[in-house]
Coordinates of C-alpha atoms in Angstrom, one line a residue:
M1 CA -4.6 -20.1 -5.0
D2 CA -7.3 -20.4 -2.3
G3 CA -11.0 -20.8 -2.4
N4 CA -11.5 -23.8 -4.6
R5 CA -13.6 -25.7 -2.1
R6 CA -15.8 -22.8 -1.2
F7 CA -16.3 -22.0 -4.9
A8 CA -17.5 -25.6 -5.5
K9 CA -19.7 -25.6 -2.4
N10 CA -21.4 -22.3 -3.4
R11 CA -22.3 -23.9 -6.7
G12 CA -23.4 -27.2 -5.4
L13 CA -20.5 -29.0 -7.0
E14 CA -18.1 -31.7 -5.7
V15 CA -14.9 -30.4 -4.3
R16 CA -12.9 -31.9 -7.2
H17 CA -14.7 -29.7 -9.7
G18 CA -13.6 -26.6 -7.7
H19 CA -10.0 -27.7 -8.0
A20 CA -10.4 -28.4 -11.7
E21 CA -11.7 -24.9 -12.2
G22 CA -8.8 -23.6 -10.2
A23 CA -6.3 -25.4 -12.4
D24 CA -7.8 -23.8 -15.5
A25 CA -7.6 -20.4 -13.7
L26 CA -3.9 -21.0 -13.1
E27 CA -3.2 -21.5 -16.9
Q28 CA -5.2 -18.4 -17.7
T29 CA -3.4 -16.3 -15.1
L30 CA 0.0 -17.6 -16.1
D31 CA -0.8 -16.5 -19.7
W32 CA -1.7 -13.0 -18.6
C33 CA 1.5 -12.7 -16.5
L34 CA 3.8 -13.8 -19.3
K35 CA 2.2 -11.6 -21.8
L36 CA 2.9 -8.7 -19.5
G37 CA 6.6 -9.6 -19.2
V38 CA 6.5 -11.3 -15.8
K39 CA 9.3 -13.9 -16.1
T40 CA 8.8 -15.9 -12.9
V41 CA 5.5 -17.1 -11.4
T42 CA 5.5 -19.1 -8.2
V43 CA 2.3 -20.8 -7.1
Y44 CA 1.3 -22.6 -3.8
A45 CA -0.4 -25.7 -5.2
F46 CA -0.4 -27.9 -2.1
S47 CA 0.7 -27.6 1.4
T48 CA 2.3 -30.5 3.2
E49 CA -0.4 -30.0 5.8
N50 CA -3.1 -30.6 3.2
F51 CA -2.5 -34.3 3.4
S52 CA -4.6 -34.2 6.6
R53 CA -7.7 -33.4 4.5
D54 CA -10.2 -36.0 3.4
K55 CA -8.3 -38.5 1.2
V56 CA -11.2 -39.7 -1.0
S57 CA -13.1 -36.5 -1.5
E58 CA -10.2 -34.0 -1.8
V59 CA -6.6 -35.3 -1.6
D60 CA -6.9 -38.1 -4.2
P61 CA -8.7 -35.8 -6.7
I62 CA -6.0 -33.2 -6.3
M63 CA -3.3 -35.8 -6.9
S64 CA -5.1 -37.1 -10.0
L65 CA -5.5 -33.5 -11.3
S66 CA -1.9 -32.7 -10.6
T67 CA -0.7 -35.8 -12.5
E68 CA -2.8 -34.8 -15.5
K69 CA -1.5 -31.2 -15.5
F70 CA 2.1 -32.2 -15.1
Q71 CA 1.8 -34.7 -17.9
K72 CA 0.3 -31.9 -20.0
F73 CA 3.3 -29.6 -19.2
A74 CA 5.7 -32.5 -20.0
S75 CA 4.2 -32.9 -23.4
N76 CA 4.9 -29.2 -24.2
S77 CA 1.4 -27.9 -23.9
D78 CA 0.3 -24.9 -25.9
I79 CA 1.1 -22.5 -23.1
V80 CA 4.5 -24.1 -22.4
K81 CA 5.5 -23.8 -26.1
K82 CA 4.0 -20.4 -26.5
H83 CA 6.0 -18.8 -23.7
G84 CA 9.0 -21.1 -23.5
I85 CA 8.3 -22.0 -19.8
A86 CA 10.6 -24.1 -17.7
V87 CA 8.5 -25.9 -15.0
R88 CA 10.0 -26.5 -11.6
V89 CA 8.3 -28.4 -8.8
Y90 CA 9.6 -27.7 -5.3
G91 CA 8.8 -29.3 -2.0
R92 CA 8.7 -32.7 -0.4
L93 CA 8.3 -34.7 -3.7
D94 CA 9.0 -37.9 -1.8
L95 CA 5.6 -37.5 0.0
L96 CA 3.7 -37.5 -3.3
P97 CA 2.1 -40.7 -4.7
P98 CA 4.2 -42.3 -7.4
P99 CA 2.1 -41.2 -10.4
V100 CA 2.3 -37.5 -9.3
K101 CA 6.0 -37.4 -8.6
H102 CA 6.8 -39.3 -11.8
A103 CA 4.8 -36.7 -13.8
A104 CA 6.3 -33.8 -11.9
S105 CA 9.8 -35.0 -12.6
L106 CA 9.0 -35.6 -16.2
A107 CA 7.6 -32.0 -16.6
A108 CA 10.8 -30.6 -15.0
K109 CA 12.9 -32.8 -17.3
M110 CA 11.1 -32.1 -20.6
T111 CA 10.9 -28.3 -20.0
A112 CA 14.4 -27.9 -18.5
T113 CA 15.9 -26.3 -21.7
N114 CA 13.2 -23.7 -22.0
S115 CA 14.7 -20.3 -21.1
N116 CA 12.1 -17.6 -21.5
A117 CA 10.1 -17.9 -18.3
I118 CA 9.8 -20.0 -15.1
L119 CA 6.8 -21.6 -13.4
N120 CA 7.6 -22.7 -9.9
I121 CA 5.0 -25.0 -8.5
C122 CA 5.3 -25.5 -4.7
M123 CA 3.9 -28.9 -3.9
P124 CA 3.9 -30.3 -1.2
Y125 CA 5.5 -27.3 0.4
T126 CA 5.8 -25.2 3.5
S127 CA 8.2 -22.2 3.9
R128 CA 9.5 -23.7 7.2
E129 CA 10.5 -26.9 5.4
E130 CA 12.2 -24.8 2.7
I131 CA 14.3 -22.8 5.2
L132 CA 15.1 -26.1 7.1
Y133 CA 16.3 -27.6 3.8
A134 CA 18.6 -24.6 3.2
V135 CA 20.1 -24.7 6.7
R136 CA 20.7 -28.5 6.5
T137 CA 22.4 -28.0 3.0
I138 CA 24.8 -25.4 4.5
V139 CA 25.5 -27.5 7.6
R140 CA 26.4 -30.5 5.3
G141 CA 28.6 -28.2 3.2
V142 CA 30.6 -27.2 6.3
E143 CA 30.7 -30.7 7.7
D144 CA 32.1 -32.0 4.4
G145 CA 34.7 -29.3 4.3
I146 CA 33.4 -27.7 1.1
L147 CA 32.3 -24.5 2.9
D148 CA 33.8 -22.6 5.9
S149 CA 31.7 -21.3 8.7
D150 CA 32.8 -17.7 7.8
D151 CA 31.3 -18.2 4.3
I152 CA 27.7 -18.4 5.7
S153 CA 25.6 -15.3 5.0
Q154 CA 22.0 -14.4 4.2
E155 CA 22.9 -14.3 0.5
V156 CA 24.3 -17.9 0.6
L157 CA 21.3 -19.1 2.6
E158 CA 18.8 -17.6 0.1
K159 CA 20.6 -19.4 -2.8
C160 CA 20.2 -22.7 -1.0
F161 CA 16.4 -22.5 -0.9
W162 CA 14.4 -24.8 -3.1
T163 CA 13.4 -21.6 -5.1
G164 CA 16.9 -20.2 -4.7
G165 CA 17.9 -19.6 -8.3
N166 CA 18.8 -21.9 -11.1
S167 CA 21.7 -22.8 -13.3
D168 CA 20.4 -20.9 -16.3
S169 CA 20.1 -17.2 -17.1
I170 CA 16.7 -16.7 -15.5
S171 CA 16.5 -16.2 -11.8
G172 CA 14.1 -18.6 -10.1
S173 CA 13.9 -16.8 -6.9
G174 CA 15.2 -13.7 -5.2
D175 CA 12.8 -11.2 -3.7
V176 CA 9.1 -11.6 -4.4
D177 CA 7.6 -8.5 -6.0
I178 CA 3.9 -9.2 -5.6
L179 CA 2.3 -11.9 -3.5
L180 CA -1.5 -12.4 -4.0
R181 CA -3.7 -14.6 -1.9
T182 CA -7.3 -15.1 -2.9
S183 CA -10.5 -16.2 -1.0
G184 CA -10.5 -13.4 1.6
E185 CA -8.2 -15.1 4.1
V186 CA -5.6 -12.7 5.6
R187 CA -2.6 -14.9 6.2
L188 CA 0.3 -16.4 4.2
S189 CA -0.2 -20.0 5.4
D190 CA 3.6 -20.7 5.4
F191 CA 4.2 -19.6 1.9
M192 CA 7.6 -18.0 0.9
L193 CA 7.8 -16.2 4.2
W194 CA 11.5 -15.3 3.8
Q195 CA 11.3 -14.3 0.2
A196 CA 8.3 -12.1 0.7
S197 CA 9.8 -10.2 3.7
N198 CA 11.7 -7.6 1.7
A199 CA 9.6 -4.8 0.2
C200 CA 7.0 -7.2 -1.1
Q201 CA 3.6 -6.0 -2.1
I202 CA 1.2 -8.4 -0.4
K203 CA -2.5 -8.4 -1.4
F204 CA -5.4 -10.4 0.1
L205 CA -8.2 -10.5 -2.4
N206 CA -11.8 -11.3 -1.5
V207 CA -12.4 -13.6 -4.5
Y208 CA -12.3 -17.3 -4.8
W209 CA -9.4 -18.5 -7.0
P210 CA -11.5 -20.0 -9.8
D211 CA -13.3 -16.6 -10.1
F212 CA -10.0 -14.7 -10.3
T213 CA -9.8 -12.5 -13.4
F214 CA -7.3 -10.1 -15.0
W215 CA -9.3 -7.2 -13.4
H216 CA -8.5 -8.6 -10.0
M217 CA -4.8 -8.7 -10.8
L218 CA -4.5 -5.4 -12.6
P219 CA -4.8 -3.0 -9.6
S220 CA -1.9 -4.8 -7.9
L221 CA 0.3 -4.5 -11.0
I222 CA -0.5 -0.8 -11.3
Q223 CA 0.2 -0.2 -7.6
Y224 CA 3.5 -2.0 -7.9
Q225 CA 4.5 0.2 -10.9
M226 CA 3.6 3.3 -9.0
S227 CA 5.6 2.4 -6.0
Y228 CA 8.6 0.9 -7.9
S229 CA 11.0 3.6 -6.9
Q230 CA 10.3 3.2 -3.2
V231 CA 10.6 -0.6 -3.5
S232 CA 14.0 -0.3 -5.3
Q233 CA 15.2 2.1 -2.6
A234 CA 14.1 -0.2 0.2
R235 CA 15.8 -3.2 -1.4
N236 CA 19.0 -1.3 -2.1
Q237 CA 19.1 -0.3 1.6
H238 CA 18.5 -3.9 2.6
Q239 CA 21.4 -5.1 0.4
K240 CA 23.8 -2.7 2.1
H241 CA 23.3 -4.7 5.3
L242 CA 24.0 -8.1 3.6
N243 CA 27.3 -9.6 2.6
Y244 CA 27.0 -9.4 -1.1
L245 CA 30.4 -11.0 -1.6
F246 CA 30.0 -12.1 -5.2
S247 CA 28.8 -8.9 -6.8
S248 CA 30.9 -6.5 -4.8
R249 CA 34.1 -8.5 -5.5
N250 CA 33.4 -9.3 -9.1
N251 CA 32.5 -5.7 -10.0
D252 CA 35.5 -4.1 -8.3
K253 CA 38.3 -4.8 -10.8
N254 CA 40.8 -2.5 -9.0
F255 CA 40.2 -4.1 -5.6
C256 CA 43.4 -4.8 -3.5
C257 CA 46.2 -4.7 -6.0
T258 CA 49.3 -4.4 -3.8
G259 CA 50.6 -4.9 -0.3
A260 CA 48.3 -6.0 2.5
G261 CA 45.4 -5.2 0.3
Y262 CA 46.7 -7.7 -2.3
E263 CA 46.8 -10.4 0.3
E264 CA 43.3 -9.5 1.4
G265 CA 42.2 -9.7 -2.2
L266 CA 43.6 -13.2 -2.5
V267 CA 41.6 -14.3 0.6
V268 CA 38.4 -12.8 -0.8
D269 CA 39.1 -14.5 -4.2
A270 CA 39.5 -17.8 -2.5
Q271 CA 36.3 -17.3 -0.5
V272 CA 34.4 -16.4 -3.6
K273 CA 35.6 -19.4 -5.5
R274 CA 34.9 -21.7 -2.6
V275 CA 31.3 -20.4 -2.1
M276 CA 30.7 -20.5 -5.9
R277 CA 31.8 -24.1 -6.1
F278 CA 29.5 -25.0 -3.2
L279 CA 26.5 -23.2 -4.7
D280 CA 27.2 -24.8 -8.1
A281 CA 27.0 -28.2 -6.4
V282 CA 23.8 -27.2 -4.6
R283 CA 22.2 -26.3 -8.0
K284 CA 23.3 -29.5 -9.6
E285 CA 21.9 -31.5 -6.6
R286 CA 18.6 -29.5 -6.8
D287 CA 18.4 -30.1 -10.6
A288 CA 19.0 -33.9 -10.1
D289 CA 16.4 -34.1 -7.3
A290 CA 13.8 -32.4 -9.6
I291 CA 14.0 -35.2 -12.2
K292 CA 15.0 -38.2 -10.1
Y293 CA 11.5 -39.6 -10.1
C294 CA 11.2 -39.8 -13.9
P295 CA 9.6 -43.1 -14.8

């Protein structure tokens, strides 16, 4: 959601007014997405590297605005109630000022039972830190004897990301379908690099985020619909190269019934159960981390 500062500068406003306009644009865009049936929206709200910006004129106003918005979500704002949104905040919450992380945790806690849609807010976040978090989680699982080294796969790694799925029926991650960046910058700036690598439609739009409208979003949606068959084919081909242990084992009810095949089936069953226990523990830890700063 880039371009808030330049939007404000072009109108002779203080930077904080640009970020306030950007926050309003987020709610409007979220409403459009959910009306169209998009169940998961993930936004890059603040990079860890943004802490290097001017504290008084920019960082502090962003933190105050974030606190206000999180408190609004926590009180079941109109848009949260209207669409049944579960709000998740991912990133280095420990780096945020106490009022912000308290409000972020409260928003996650108060919307946790909502099951119609998900708003992932990445703040403060970088994709490199998310991947590092997943790697460390898996290493800890192996060191603690919960996971075997042979259990490690791309599938398992992806499920250990901050955005790597949730304990409810709605997927919070997986492949990103469409990634939009506003402001005319042609770079991802360390946002969801892994998730956007598989047949993702990436668009760089020459419009500041507060000026973003439905008419800027519509062409990307139409193009995605037109190319959906190719996207599905590319992703299916990609999956063939991964170790999709859970789905392949669970869907094959006649797998390995007798003889050596039966023994192999027992080994696979044990692996599936071991990995599922590990991932369940990861989800519970992630859910606990999301609300641990509740006041």
